[in-house]
CSV table of C-alpha atoms and ligand atoms in Angstrom, one decimal:
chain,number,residue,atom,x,y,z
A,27,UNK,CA,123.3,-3.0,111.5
A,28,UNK,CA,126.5,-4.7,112.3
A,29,UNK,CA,128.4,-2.7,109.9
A,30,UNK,CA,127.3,0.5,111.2
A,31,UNK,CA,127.9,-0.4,114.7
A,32,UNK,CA,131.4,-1.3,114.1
A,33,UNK,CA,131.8,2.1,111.7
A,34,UNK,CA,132.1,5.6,113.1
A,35,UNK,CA,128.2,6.2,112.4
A,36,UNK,CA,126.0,6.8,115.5
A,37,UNK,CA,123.3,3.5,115.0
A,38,UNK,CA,119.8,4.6,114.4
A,39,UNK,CA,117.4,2.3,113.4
A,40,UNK,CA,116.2,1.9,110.0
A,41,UNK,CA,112.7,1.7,110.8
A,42,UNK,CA,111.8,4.9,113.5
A,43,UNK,CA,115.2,6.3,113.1
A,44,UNK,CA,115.7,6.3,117.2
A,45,UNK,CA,119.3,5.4,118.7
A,46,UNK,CA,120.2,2.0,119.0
A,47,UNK,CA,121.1,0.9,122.4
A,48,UNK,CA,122.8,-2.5,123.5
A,49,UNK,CA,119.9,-4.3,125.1
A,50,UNK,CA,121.2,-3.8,129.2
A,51,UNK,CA,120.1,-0.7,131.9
A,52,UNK,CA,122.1,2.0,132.3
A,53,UNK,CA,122.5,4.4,135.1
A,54,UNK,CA,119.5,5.7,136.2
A,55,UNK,CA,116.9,4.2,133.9
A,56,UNK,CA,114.0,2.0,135.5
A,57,UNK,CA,114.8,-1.4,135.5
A,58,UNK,CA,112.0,-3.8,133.5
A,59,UNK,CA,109.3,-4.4,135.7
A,60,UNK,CA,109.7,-7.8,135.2
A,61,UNK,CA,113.1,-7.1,137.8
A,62,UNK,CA,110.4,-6.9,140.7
A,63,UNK,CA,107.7,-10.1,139.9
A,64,UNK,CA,111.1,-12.3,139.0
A,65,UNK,CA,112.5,-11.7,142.6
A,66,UNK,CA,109.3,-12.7,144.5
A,67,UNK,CA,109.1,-15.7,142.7
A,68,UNK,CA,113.1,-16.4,141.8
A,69,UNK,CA,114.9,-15.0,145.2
A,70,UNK,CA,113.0,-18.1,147.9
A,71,UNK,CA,113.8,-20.6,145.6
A,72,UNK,CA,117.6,-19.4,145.0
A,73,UNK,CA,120.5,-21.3,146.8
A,74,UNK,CA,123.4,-19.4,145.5
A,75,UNK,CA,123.4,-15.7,143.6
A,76,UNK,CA,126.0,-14.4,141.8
A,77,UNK,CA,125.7,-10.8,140.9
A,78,UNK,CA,128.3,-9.6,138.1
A,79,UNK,CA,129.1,-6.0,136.9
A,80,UNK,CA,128.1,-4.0,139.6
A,81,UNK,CA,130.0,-3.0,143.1
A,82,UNK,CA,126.8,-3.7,144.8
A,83,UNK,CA,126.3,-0.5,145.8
A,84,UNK,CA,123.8,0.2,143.8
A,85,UNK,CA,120.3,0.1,144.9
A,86,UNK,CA,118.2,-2.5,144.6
A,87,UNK,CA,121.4,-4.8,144.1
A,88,UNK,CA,123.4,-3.7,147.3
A,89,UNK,CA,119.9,-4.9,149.2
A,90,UNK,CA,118.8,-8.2,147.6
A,91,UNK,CA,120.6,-10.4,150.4
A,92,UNK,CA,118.2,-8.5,152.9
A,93,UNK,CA,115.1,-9.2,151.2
B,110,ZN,ZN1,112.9,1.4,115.7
């Protein structure tokens, strides 16, 4: 996998033959529901949050301090 990822081949896996994606969120897809039970239990309990790679004006980012 790691040679065809650094080669000028599109990735597809050799299993179902689907794309292979770096394992983040882009624009516009859902984020994991685990996003949503992890901030009721994480966000009370958090003294200090630093939130990297985003301008925090993306939703539900640019509204976590208000929850
Ligand atoms: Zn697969």
């Amino acid at each position: 996998m790691k040679e065809k990822i650094f080669s000028e081949e599109i990735p597809k896996c050799e299993k179902c033959n689907s794309l292979v994606k770096p394992d983040i969120v882009f624009f516009g897809e859902s984020l994991p529901a685990r996003f949503s039970s992890s901030l009721r239990s994480d966000f009370p309990r958090c003294d200090l949050l630093i939130i990297m790679g985003t301008s925090l004006s993306v939703q539900p980012f640019a509204s976590l301090v208000m929850k």
